């Protein structure tokens, strides 16, 4: 569901019919809770919009969930292909979450792998 939400266009979020079609298999209360608040803003009956900050929050949740499922490491290339975004964006989000990113070679292809390491060192934001 998060991947579908991340890949939705702004106009699709404003169309209740497209939302029902996209999230039809998800219980209504779950979809409504995910869309209301941090991941999207309700602008009317069955209509939502998403700020760039909310869009980035969805990517952050996706990277966190992937880290939890894959023993605290994720292949940024595979995730970027699945989400149809640049690998650079996934790497930047992984670093924001405190991951260390290394380049590794799998089957002759160079891939970037983000790994959550202990102790957690979060990046310091510049002004």
mmCIF file of N, CA and C in Angstrom:
data_model
loop_
_atom_site.group_PDB
_atom_site.id
_atom_site.type_symbol
_atom_site.label_atom_id
_atom_site.label_comp_id
_atom_site.label_asym_id
_atom_site.label_seq_id
_atom_site.Cartn_x
_atom_site.Cartn_y
_atom_site.Cartn_z
ATOM 1 N N UNK A 1 0.820 -1.187 0.000
ATOM 2 C CA UNK A 1 0.000 0.000 0.000
ATOM 3 C C UNK A 1 0.869 1.258 0.000
ATOM 4 N N UNK A 2 1.960 1.248 0.756
ATOM 5 C CA UNK A 2 2.832 2.421 0.786
ATOM 6 C C UNK A 2 3.457 2.673 -0.576
ATOM 7 N N UNK A 3 3.856 1.606 -1.263
ATOM 8 C CA UNK A 3 4.457 1.772 -2.590
ATOM 9 C C UNK A 3 3.437 2.340 -3.567
ATOM 10 N N UNK A 4 2.183 1.885 -3.478
ATOM 11 C CA UNK A 4 1.136 2.439 -4.347
ATOM 12 C C UNK A 4 0.923 3.919 -4.045
ATOM 13 N N UNK A 5 0.905 4.255 -2.760
ATOM 14 C CA UNK A 5 0.714 5.652 -2.364
ATOM 15 C C UNK A 5 1.870 6.513 -2.843
ATOM 16 N N UNK A 6 3.093 5.988 -2.764
ATOM 17 C CA UNK A 6 4.259 6.759 -3.187
ATOM 18 C C UNK A 6 4.213 7.046 -4.692
ATOM 19 N N UNK A 7 3.743 6.080 -5.471
ATOM 20 C CA UNK A 7 3.751 6.229 -6.930
ATOM 21 C C UNK A 7 2.512 6.924 -7.498
ATOM 22 N N UNK A 8 1.551 7.272 -6.645
ATOM 23 C CA UNK A 8 0.346 7.942 -7.142
ATOM 24 C C UNK A 8 0.654 9.377 -7.558
ATOM 25 N N UNK A 9 -0.015 9.812 -8.605
ATOM 26 C CA UNK A 9 0.117 11.192 -9.056
ATOM 27 C C UNK A 9 -0.793 12.081 -8.215
ATOM 28 N N UNK A 10 -0.511 13.368 -8.210
ATOM 29 C CA UNK A 10 -1.278 14.317 -7.405
ATOM 30 C C UNK A 10 -2.757 14.314 -7.785
ATOM 31 N N UNK A 11 -3.056 14.224 -9.067
ATOM 32 C CA UNK A 11 -4.457 14.217 -9.499
ATOM 33 C C UNK A 11 -5.181 12.944 -9.086
ATOM 34 N N UNK A 12 -4.450 11.819 -8.983
ATOM 35 C CA UNK A 12 -5.065 10.565 -8.558
ATOM 36 C C UNK A 12 -5.515 10.638 -7.103
ATOM 37 N N UNK A 13 -4.766 11.357 -6.283
ATOM 38 C CA UNK A 13 -5.146 11.498 -4.880
ATOM 39 C C UNK A 13 -6.420 12.322 -4.721
ATOM 40 N N UNK A 14 -6.696 13.180 -5.684
ATOM 41 C CA UNK A 14 -7.888 14.029 -5.619
ATOM 42 C C UNK A 14 -9.120 13.352 -6.210
ATOM 43 N N UNK A 15 -8.942 12.189 -6.815
ATOM 44 C CA UNK A 15 -10.040 11.475 -7.464
ATOM 45 C C UNK A 15 -10.462 10.290 -6.597
ATOM 46 N N UNK A 16 -11.643 10.356 -6.012
ATOM 47 C CA UNK A 16 -12.123 9.317 -5.101
ATOM 48 C C UNK A 16 -12.263 7.968 -5.800
ATOM 49 N N UNK A 17 -12.656 7.957 -7.066
ATOM 50 C CA UNK A 17 -12.837 6.699 -7.796
ATOM 51 C C UNK A 17 -11.498 5.977 -7.983
ATOM 52 N N UNK A 18 -10.456 6.720 -8.305
ATOM 53 C CA UNK A 18 -9.129 6.112 -8.477
ATOM 54 C C UNK A 18 -8.605 5.609 -7.142
ATOM 55 N N UNK A 19 -8.835 6.360 -6.071
ATOM 56 C CA UNK A 19 -8.419 5.912 -4.742
ATOM 57 C C UNK A 19 -9.117 4.616 -4.363
ATOM 58 N N UNK A 20 -10.407 4.515 -4.616
ATOM 59 C CA UNK A 20 -11.146 3.293 -4.299
ATOM 60 C C UNK A 20 -10.637 2.114 -5.115
ATOM 61 N N UNK A 21 -10.311 2.359 -6.377
ATOM 62 C CA UNK A 21 -9.789 1.304 -7.237
ATOM 63 C C UNK A 21 -8.397 0.855 -6.778
ATOM 64 N N UNK A 22 -7.548 1.812 -6.411
ATOM 65 C CA UNK A 22 -6.176 1.505 -5.998
ATOM 66 C C UNK A 22 -6.127 0.792 -4.660
ATOM 67 N N UNK A 23 -6.908 1.267 -3.699
ATOM 68 C CA UNK A 23 -6.877 0.701 -2.350
ATOM 69 C C UNK A 23 -8.107 -0.150 -2.052
ATOM 70 N N UNK A 24 -8.725 -0.704 -3.092
ATOM 71 C CA UNK A 24 -9.933 -1.499 -2.918
ATOM 72 C C UNK A 24 -9.748 -2.728 -2.057
ATOM 73 N N UNK A 25 -8.569 -3.349 -2.107
ATOM 74 C CA UNK A 25 -8.329 -4.566 -1.326
ATOM 75 C C UNK A 25 -7.957 -4.264 0.132
ATOM 76 N N UNK A 26 -7.677 -3.011 0.429
ATOM 77 C CA UNK A 26 -7.299 -2.602 1.787
ATOM 78 C C UNK A 26 -8.567 -2.195 2.538
ATOM 79 N N UNK A 27 -8.726 -2.643 3.782
ATOM 80 C CA UNK A 27 -9.908 -2.209 4.546
ATOM 81 C C UNK A 27 -10.007 -0.681 4.582
ATOM 82 N N UNK A 28 -11.230 -0.188 4.465
ATOM 83 C CA UNK A 28 -11.477 1.249 4.356
ATOM 84 C C UNK A 28 -10.871 2.028 5.520
ATOM 85 N N UNK A 29 -11.026 1.536 6.742
ATOM 86 C CA UNK A 29 -10.506 2.246 7.918
ATOM 87 C C UNK A 29 -8.984 2.337 7.895
ATOM 88 N N UNK A 30 -8.308 1.286 7.426
ATOM 89 C CA UNK A 30 -6.841 1.297 7.344
ATOM 90 C C UNK A 30 -6.384 2.330 6.316
ATOM 91 N N UNK A 31 -7.005 2.316 5.146
ATOM 92 C CA UNK A 31 -6.648 3.272 4.096
ATOM 93 C C UNK A 31 -6.914 4.704 4.546
ATOM 94 N N UNK A 32 -8.047 4.924 5.188
ATOM 95 C CA UNK A 32 -8.394 6.265 5.648
ATOM 96 C C UNK A 32 -7.417 6.766 6.705
ATOM 97 N N UNK A 33 -7.020 5.878 7.615
ATOM 98 C CA UNK A 33 -6.070 6.264 8.657
ATOM 99 C C UNK A 33 -4.705 6.602 8.059
ATOM 100 N N UNK A 34 -4.265 5.823 7.067
ATOM 101 C CA UNK A 34 -2.962 6.087 6.452
ATOM 102 C C UNK A 34 -2.987 7.391 5.654
ATOM 103 N N UNK A 35 -4.100 7.661 5.000
ATOM 104 C CA UNK A 35 -4.171 8.867 4.185
ATOM 105 C C UNK A 35 -4.392 10.122 5.017
ATOM 106 N N UNK A 36 -5.092 10.007 6.115
ATOM 107 C CA UNK A 36 -5.377 11.174 6.950
ATOM 108 C C UNK A 36 -4.221 11.414 7.910
ATOM 109 N N UNK A 37 -3.644 12.572 7.841
ATOM 110 C CA UNK A 37 -2.601 12.913 8.798
ATOM 111 C C UNK A 37 -1.233 13.067 8.195
ATOM 112 N N UNK A 38 -0.322 12.153 8.539
ATOM 113 C CA UNK A 38 1.071 12.325 8.171
ATOM 114 C C UNK A 38 1.384 12.051 6.711
ATOM 115 N N UNK A 39 0.599 11.201 6.040
ATOM 116 C CA UNK A 39 0.950 10.803 4.685
ATOM 117 C C UNK A 39 0.173 11.547 3.605
ATOM 118 N N UNK A 40 -0.919 12.176 3.970
ATOM 119 C CA UNK A 40 -1.710 12.971 3.027
ATOM 120 C C UNK A 40 -2.658 13.856 3.831
ATOM 121 N N UNK A 41 -3.198 14.872 3.178
ATOM 122 C CA UNK A 41 -4.115 15.802 3.824
ATOM 123 C C UNK A 41 -5.462 15.718 3.127
ATOM 124 N N UNK A 42 -6.515 15.569 3.909
ATOM 125 C CA UNK A 42 -7.862 15.482 3.347
ATOM 126 C C UNK A 42 -8.314 16.880 2.908
ATOM 127 N N UNK A 43 -8.801 16.976 1.670
ATOM 128 C CA UNK A 43 -9.273 18.266 1.163
ATOM 129 C C UNK A 43 -10.758 18.229 0.818
ATOM 130 N N UNK A 44 -11.398 17.127 1.089
ATOM 131 C CA UNK A 44 -12.826 17.011 0.801
ATOM 132 C C UNK A 44 -13.261 15.577 0.986
ATOM 133 N N UNK A 45 -14.459 15.294 0.617
ATOM 134 C CA UNK A 45 -15.005 13.948 0.760
ATOM 135 C C UNK A 45 -14.301 12.991 -0.203
ATOM 136 N N UNK A 46 -13.465 12.136 0.342
ATOM 137 C CA UNK A 46 -12.756 11.159 -0.475
ATOM 138 C C UNK A 46 -11.642 11.729 -1.318
ATOM 139 N N UNK A 47 -11.236 12.966 -1.051
ATOM 140 C CA UNK A 47 -10.175 13.620 -1.825
ATOM 141 C C UNK A 47 -9.027 13.987 -0.895
ATOM 142 N N UNK A 48 -7.812 13.808 -1.390
ATOM 143 C CA UNK A 48 -6.625 14.069 -0.595
ATOM 144 C C UNK A 48 -5.591 14.780 -1.448
ATOM 145 N N UNK A 49 -4.633 15.405 -0.776
ATOM 146 C CA UNK A 49 -3.472 15.951 -1.452
ATOM 147 C C UNK A 49 -2.244 15.648 -0.598
ATOM 148 N N UNK A 50 -1.083 15.726 -1.222
ATOM 149 C CA UNK A 50 0.145 15.354 -0.542
ATOM 150 C C UNK A 50 1.196 16.435 -0.766
ATOM 151 N N UNK A 51 1.770 16.928 0.335
ATOM 152 C CA UNK A 51 2.853 17.894 0.231
ATOM 153 C C UNK A 51 4.148 17.141 -0.061
ATOM 154 N N UNK A 52 5.177 17.834 -0.537
ATOM 155 C CA UNK A 52 6.465 17.153 -0.744
ATOM 156 C C UNK A 52 7.002 16.503 0.539
ATOM 157 N N UNK A 53 6.753 17.137 1.664
ATOM 158 C CA UNK A 53 7.201 16.566 2.941
ATOM 159 C C UNK A 53 6.479 15.244 3.244
ATOM 160 N N UNK A 54 5.188 15.192 2.972
ATOM 161 C CA UNK A 54 4.422 13.965 3.185
ATOM 162 C C UNK A 54 4.871 12.887 2.200
ATOM 163 N N UNK A 55 5.187 13.296 0.975
ATOM 164 C CA UNK A 55 5.672 12.345 -0.029
ATOM 165 C C UNK A 55 6.998 11.724 0.429
ATOM 166 N N UNK A 56 7.894 12.543 0.980
ATOM 167 C CA UNK A 56 9.163 12.034 1.503
ATOM 168 C C UNK A 56 8.953 11.150 2.726
ATOM 169 N N UNK A 57 7.922 11.445 3.532
ATOM 170 C CA UNK A 57 7.628 10.611 4.696
ATOM 171 C C UNK A 57 7.233 9.203 4.261
ATOM 172 N N UNK A 58 6.493 9.092 3.165
ATOM 173 C CA UNK A 58 6.118 7.771 2.641
ATOM 174 C C UNK A 58 7.376 7.004 2.244
ATOM 175 N N UNK A 59 8.317 7.675 1.582
ATOM 176 C CA UNK A 59 9.577 7.020 1.210
ATOM 177 C C UNK A 59 10.341 6.603 2.459
ATOM 178 N N UNK A 60 10.362 7.439 3.474
ATOM 179 C CA UNK A 60 11.031 7.085 4.729
ATOM 180 C C UNK A 60 10.434 5.843 5.365
ATOM 181 N N UNK A 61 9.105 5.752 5.390
ATOM 182 C CA UNK A 61 8.442 4.565 5.931
ATOM 183 C C UNK A 61 8.773 3.323 5.106
ATOM 184 N N UNK A 62 8.828 3.484 3.789
ATOM 185 C CA UNK A 62 9.160 2.350 2.923
ATOM 186 C C UNK A 62 10.580 1.841 3.183
ATOM 187 N N UNK A 63 11.527 2.754 3.313
ATOM 188 C CA UNK A 63 12.911 2.349 3.572
ATOM 189 C C UNK A 63 13.016 1.696 4.947
ATOM 190 N N UNK A 64 12.345 2.254 5.961
ATOM 191 C CA UNK A 64 12.352 1.661 7.309
ATOM 192 C C UNK A 64 11.776 0.254 7.293
ATOM 193 N N UNK A 65 10.652 0.092 6.647
ATOM 194 C CA UNK A 65 10.011 -1.217 6.582
ATOM 195 C C UNK A 65 10.895 -2.229 5.864
ATOM 196 N N UNK A 66 11.525 -1.801 4.783
ATOM 197 C CA UNK A 66 12.427 -2.685 4.044
ATOM 198 C C UNK A 66 13.630 -3.074 4.892
ATOM 199 N N UNK A 67 14.165 -2.121 5.654
ATOM 200 C CA UNK A 67 15.280 -2.431 6.551
ATOM 201 C C UNK A 67 14.883 -3.475 7.592
ATOM 202 N N UNK A 68 13.691 -3.327 8.150
ATOM 203 C CA UNK A 68 13.222 -4.292 9.153
ATOM 204 C C UNK A 68 13.036 -5.685 8.563
ATOM 205 N N UNK A 69 12.546 -5.748 7.335
ATOM 206 C CA UNK A 69 12.270 -7.044 6.716
ATOM 207 C C UNK A 69 13.521 -7.743 6.198
ATOM 208 N N UNK A 70 14.545 -6.983 5.821
ATOM 209 C CA UNK A 70 15.748 -7.556 5.216
ATOM 210 C C UNK A 70 16.956 -7.534 6.132
ATOM 211 N N UNK A 71 16.755 -7.815 7.416
ATOM 212 C CA UNK A 71 17.852 -7.912 8.384
ATOM 213 C C UNK A 71 18.697 -6.643 8.428
ATOM 214 N N UNK A 72 18.044 -5.495 8.426
ATOM 215 C CA UNK A 72 18.648 -4.178 8.588
ATOM 216 C C UNK A 72 19.613 -3.785 7.472
ATOM 217 N N UNK A 73 19.379 -4.320 6.280
ATOM 218 C CA UNK A 73 20.118 -3.855 5.110
ATOM 219 C C UNK A 73 19.209 -3.937 3.896
ATOM 220 N N UNK A 74 19.431 -3.037 2.951
ATOM 221 C CA UNK A 74 18.582 -2.973 1.770
ATOM 222 C C UNK A 74 19.436 -2.638 0.553
ATOM 223 N N UNK A 75 19.117 -3.302 -0.559
ATOM 224 C CA UNK A 75 19.764 -3.002 -1.826
ATOM 225 C C UNK A 75 19.036 -1.794 -2.418
ATOM 226 N N UNK A 76 19.707 -0.670 -2.437
ATOM 227 C CA UNK A 76 19.084 0.582 -2.891
ATOM 228 C C UNK A 76 18.672 0.512 -4.358
ATOM 229 N N UNK A 77 19.419 -0.224 -5.143
ATOM 230 C CA UNK A 77 19.088 -0.366 -6.558
ATOM 231 C C UNK A 77 17.774 -1.096 -6.770
ATOM 232 N N UNK A 78 17.589 -2.201 -6.050
ATOM 233 C CA UNK A 78 16.336 -2.948 -6.183
ATOM 234 C C UNK A 78 15.141 -2.125 -5.718
ATOM 235 N N UNK A 79 15.298 -1.438 -4.585
ATOM 236 C CA UNK A 79 14.195 -0.627 -4.074
ATOM 237 C C UNK A 79 13.868 0.520 -5.029
ATOM 238 N N UNK A 80 14.896 1.138 -5.592
ATOM 239 C CA UNK A 80 14.645 2.243 -6.525
ATOM 240 C C UNK A 80 13.955 1.749 -7.794
ATOM 241 N N UNK A 81 14.284 0.543 -8.238
ATOM 242 C CA UNK A 81 13.604 -0.028 -9.406
ATOM 243 C C UNK A 81 12.138 -0.315 -9.095
ATOM 244 N N UNK A 82 11.873 -0.855 -7.914
ATOM 245 C CA UNK A 82 10.502 -1.165 -7.523
ATOM 246 C C UNK A 82 9.649 0.097 -7.410
ATOM 247 N N UNK A 83 10.240 1.176 -6.909
ATOM 248 C CA UNK A 83 9.503 2.425 -6.721
ATOM 249 C C UNK A 83 9.569 3.346 -7.930
ATOM 250 N N UNK A 84 10.376 2.986 -8.910
ATOM 251 C CA UNK A 84 10.574 3.781 -10.123
ATOM 252 C C UNK A 84 11.077 5.185 -9.814
ATOM 253 N N UNK A 85 12.096 5.247 -8.944
ATOM 254 C CA UNK A 85 12.754 6.514 -8.625
ATOM 255 C C UNK A 85 14.250 6.301 -8.757
ATOM 256 N N UNK A 86 15.016 7.368 -8.620
ATOM 257 C CA UNK A 86 16.462 7.243 -8.761
ATOM 258 C C UNK A 86 17.064 6.593 -7.516
ATOM 259 N N UNK A 87 18.136 5.883 -7.747
ATOM 260 C CA UNK A 87 18.847 5.235 -6.641
ATOM 261 C C UNK A 87 19.396 6.285 -5.677
ATOM 262 N N UNK A 88 19.724 7.445 -6.222
ATOM 263 C CA UNK A 88 20.259 8.542 -5.419
ATOM 264 C C UNK A 88 19.274 8.967 -4.321
ATOM 265 N N UNK A 89 17.986 8.994 -4.660
ATOM 266 C CA UNK A 89 16.959 9.395 -3.701
ATOM 267 C C UNK A 89 16.824 8.366 -2.571
ATOM 268 N N UNK A 90 16.891 7.086 -2.913
ATOM 269 C CA UNK A 90 16.812 6.027 -1.900
ATOM 270 C C UNK A 90 18.043 6.078 -0.997
ATOM 271 N N UNK A 91 19.217 6.292 -1.586
ATOM 272 C CA UNK A 91 20.454 6.384 -0.804
ATOM 273 C C UNK A 91 20.390 7.563 0.158
ATOM 274 N N UNK A 92 19.892 8.707 -0.321
ATOM 275 C CA UNK A 92 19.786 9.891 0.544
ATOM 276 C C UNK A 92 18.851 9.625 1.715
ATOM 277 N N UNK A 93 17.714 8.967 1.474
ATOM 278 C CA UNK A 93 16.776 8.670 2.556
ATOM 279 C C UNK A 93 17.383 7.671 3.540
ATOM 280 N N UNK A 94 18.101 6.676 3.037
ATOM 281 C CA UNK A 94 18.740 5.698 3.920
ATOM 282 C C UNK A 94 19.775 6.379 4.818
ATOM 283 N N UNK A 95 20.514 7.305 4.255
ATOM 284 C CA UNK A 95 21.491 8.049 5.075
ATOM 285 C C UNK A 95 20.789 8.906 6.117
ATOM 286 N N UNK A 96 19.660 9.502 5.754
ATOM 287 C CA UNK A 96 18.884 10.291 6.717
ATOM 288 C C UNK A 96 18.416 9.435 7.893
ATOM 289 N N UNK A 97 18.176 8.159 7.622
ATOM 290 C CA UNK A 97 17.721 7.247 8.668
ATOM 291 C C UNK A 97 18.873 6.665 9.481
ATOM 292 N N UNK A 98 20.114 7.016 9.117
ATOM 293 C CA UNK A 98 21.270 6.578 9.878
ATOM 294 C C UNK A 98 21.997 5.382 9.306
ATOM 295 N N UNK A 99 21.727 5.030 8.064
ATOM 296 C CA UNK A 99 22.376 3.875 7.436
ATOM 297 C C UNK A 99 23.737 4.256 6.871
ATOM 298 N N UNK A 100 24.587 3.263 6.815
ATOM 299 C CA UNK A 100 25.872 3.395 6.140
ATOM 300 C C UNK A 100 25.704 2.750 4.772
ATOM 301 N N UNK A 101 26.088 3.466 3.714
ATOM 302 C CA UNK A 101 25.887 2.982 2.355
ATOM 303 C C UNK A 101 27.230 2.582 1.758
ATOM 304 N N UNK A 102 27.297 1.333 1.287
ATOM 305 C CA UNK A 102 28.500 0.802 0.653
ATOM 306 C C UNK A 102 28.175 0.334 -0.755
ATOM 307 N N UNK A 103 29.169 0.408 -1.630
ATOM 308 C CA UNK A 103 29.006 -0.121 -2.983
ATOM 309 C C UNK A 103 29.517 -1.556 -2.990
ATOM 310 N N UNK A 104 28.706 -2.467 -3.495
ATOM 311 C CA UNK A 104 29.082 -3.881 -3.589
ATOM 312 C C UNK A 104 28.794 -4.370 -4.995
ATOM 313 N N UNK A 105 29.475 -5.445 -5.390
ATOM 314 C CA UNK A 105 29.277 -6.018 -6.715
ATOM 315 C C UNK A 105 28.528 -7.341 -6.568
ATOM 316 N N UNK A 106 27.339 -7.410 -7.199
ATOM 317 C CA UNK A 106 26.540 -8.630 -7.224
ATOM 318 C C UNK A 106 26.415 -9.079 -8.671
ATOM 319 N N UNK A 107 26.896 -10.269 -8.969
ATOM 320 C CA UNK A 107 26.797 -10.841 -10.310
ATOM 321 C C UNK A 107 27.300 -9.879 -11.382
ATOM 322 N N UNK A 108 28.402 -9.221 -11.100
ATOM 323 C CA UNK A 108 29.002 -8.311 -12.057
ATOM 324 C C UNK A 108 28.376 -6.928 -12.132
ATOM 325 N N UNK A 109 27.373 -6.664 -11.310
ATOM 326 C CA UNK A 109 26.697 -5.368 -11.322
ATOM 327 C C UNK A 109 26.985 -4.648 -10.005
ATOM 328 N N UNK A 110 27.467 -3.406 -10.101
ATOM 329 C CA UNK A 110 27.735 -2.621 -8.893
ATOM 330 C C UNK A 110 26.419 -2.119 -8.323
ATOM 331 N N UNK A 111 26.180 -2.395 -7.047
ATOM 332 C CA UNK A 111 24.965 -1.965 -6.359
ATOM 333 C C UNK A 111 25.337 -1.265 -5.073
ATOM 334 N N UNK A 112 24.494 -0.332 -4.650
ATOM 335 C CA UNK A 112 24.681 0.331 -3.364
ATOM 336 C C UNK A 112 23.784 -0.354 -2.352
ATOM 337 N N UNK A 113 24.378 -0.729 -1.225
ATOM 338 C CA UNK A 113 23.647 -1.413 -0.162
ATOM 339 C C UNK A 113 23.694 -0.541 1.086
ATOM 340 N N UNK A 114 22.521 -0.232 1.625
ATOM 341 C CA UNK A 114 22.420 0.556 2.853
ATOM 342 C C UNK A 114 22.253 -0.408 4.015
ATOM 343 N N UNK A 115 23.055 -0.210 5.044
ATOM 344 C CA UNK A 115 22.998 -1.085 6.208
ATOM 345 C C UNK A 115 22.903 -0.230 7.462
ATOM 346 N N UNK A 116 21.966 -0.581 8.328
ATOM 347 C CA UNK A 116 21.804 0.118 9.589
ATOM 348 C C UNK A 116 22.820 -0.444 10.563
ATOM 349 N N UNK A 117 23.709 0.402 11.036
ATOM 350 C CA UNK A 117 24.800 -0.049 11.901
ATOM 351 C C UNK A 117 24.643 0.527 13.305
ATOM 352 N N UNK A 118 25.249 -0.152 14.251
ATOM 353 C CA UNK A 118 25.227 0.289 15.654
ATOM 354 C C UNK A 118 26.620 0.773 15.996
ATOM 355 N N UNK A 119 26.836 1.858 16.674
ATOM 356 C CA UNK A 119 25.853 2.796 17.193
ATOM 357 C C UNK A 119 25.292 3.653 16.073
ATOM 358 N N UNK A 120 24.073 4.086 16.261
ATOM 359 C CA UNK A 120 23.377 4.866 15.264
ATOM 360 C C UNK A 120 23.902 6.293 15.264
ATOM 361 N N UNK A 121 24.430 6.728 14.131
ATOM 362 C CA UNK A 121 24.920 8.095 13.963
ATOM 363 C C UNK A 121 24.057 8.807 12.942
ATOM 364 N N UNK A 122 23.194 9.679 13.428
ATOM 365 C CA UNK A 122 22.315 10.428 12.534
ATOM 366 C C UNK A 122 23.068 11.615 11.958
ATOM 367 N N UNK A 123 22.796 11.955 10.698
ATOM 368 C CA UNK A 123 23.476 13.104 10.107
ATOM 369 C C UNK A 123 23.042 14.411 10.753
ATOM 370 N N UNK A 124 23.952 15.369 10.772
ATOM 371 C CA UNK A 124 23.655 16.695 11.323
ATOM 372 C C UNK A 124 23.188 17.574 10.171
ATOM 373 N N UNK A 125 22.039 18.206 10.353
ATOM 374 C CA UNK A 125 21.495 19.069 9.297
ATOM 375 C C UNK A 125 22.253 20.385 9.258
ATOM 376 N N UNK A 126 22.512 20.829 8.035
ATOM 377 C CA UNK A 126 23.162 22.127 7.840
ATOM 378 C C UNK A 126 22.097 23.183 7.675
ATOM 379 N N UNK A 127 22.436 24.416 8.041
ATOM 380 C CA UNK A 127 21.495 25.528 7.899
ATOM 381 C C UNK A 127 21.496 26.070 6.511
#
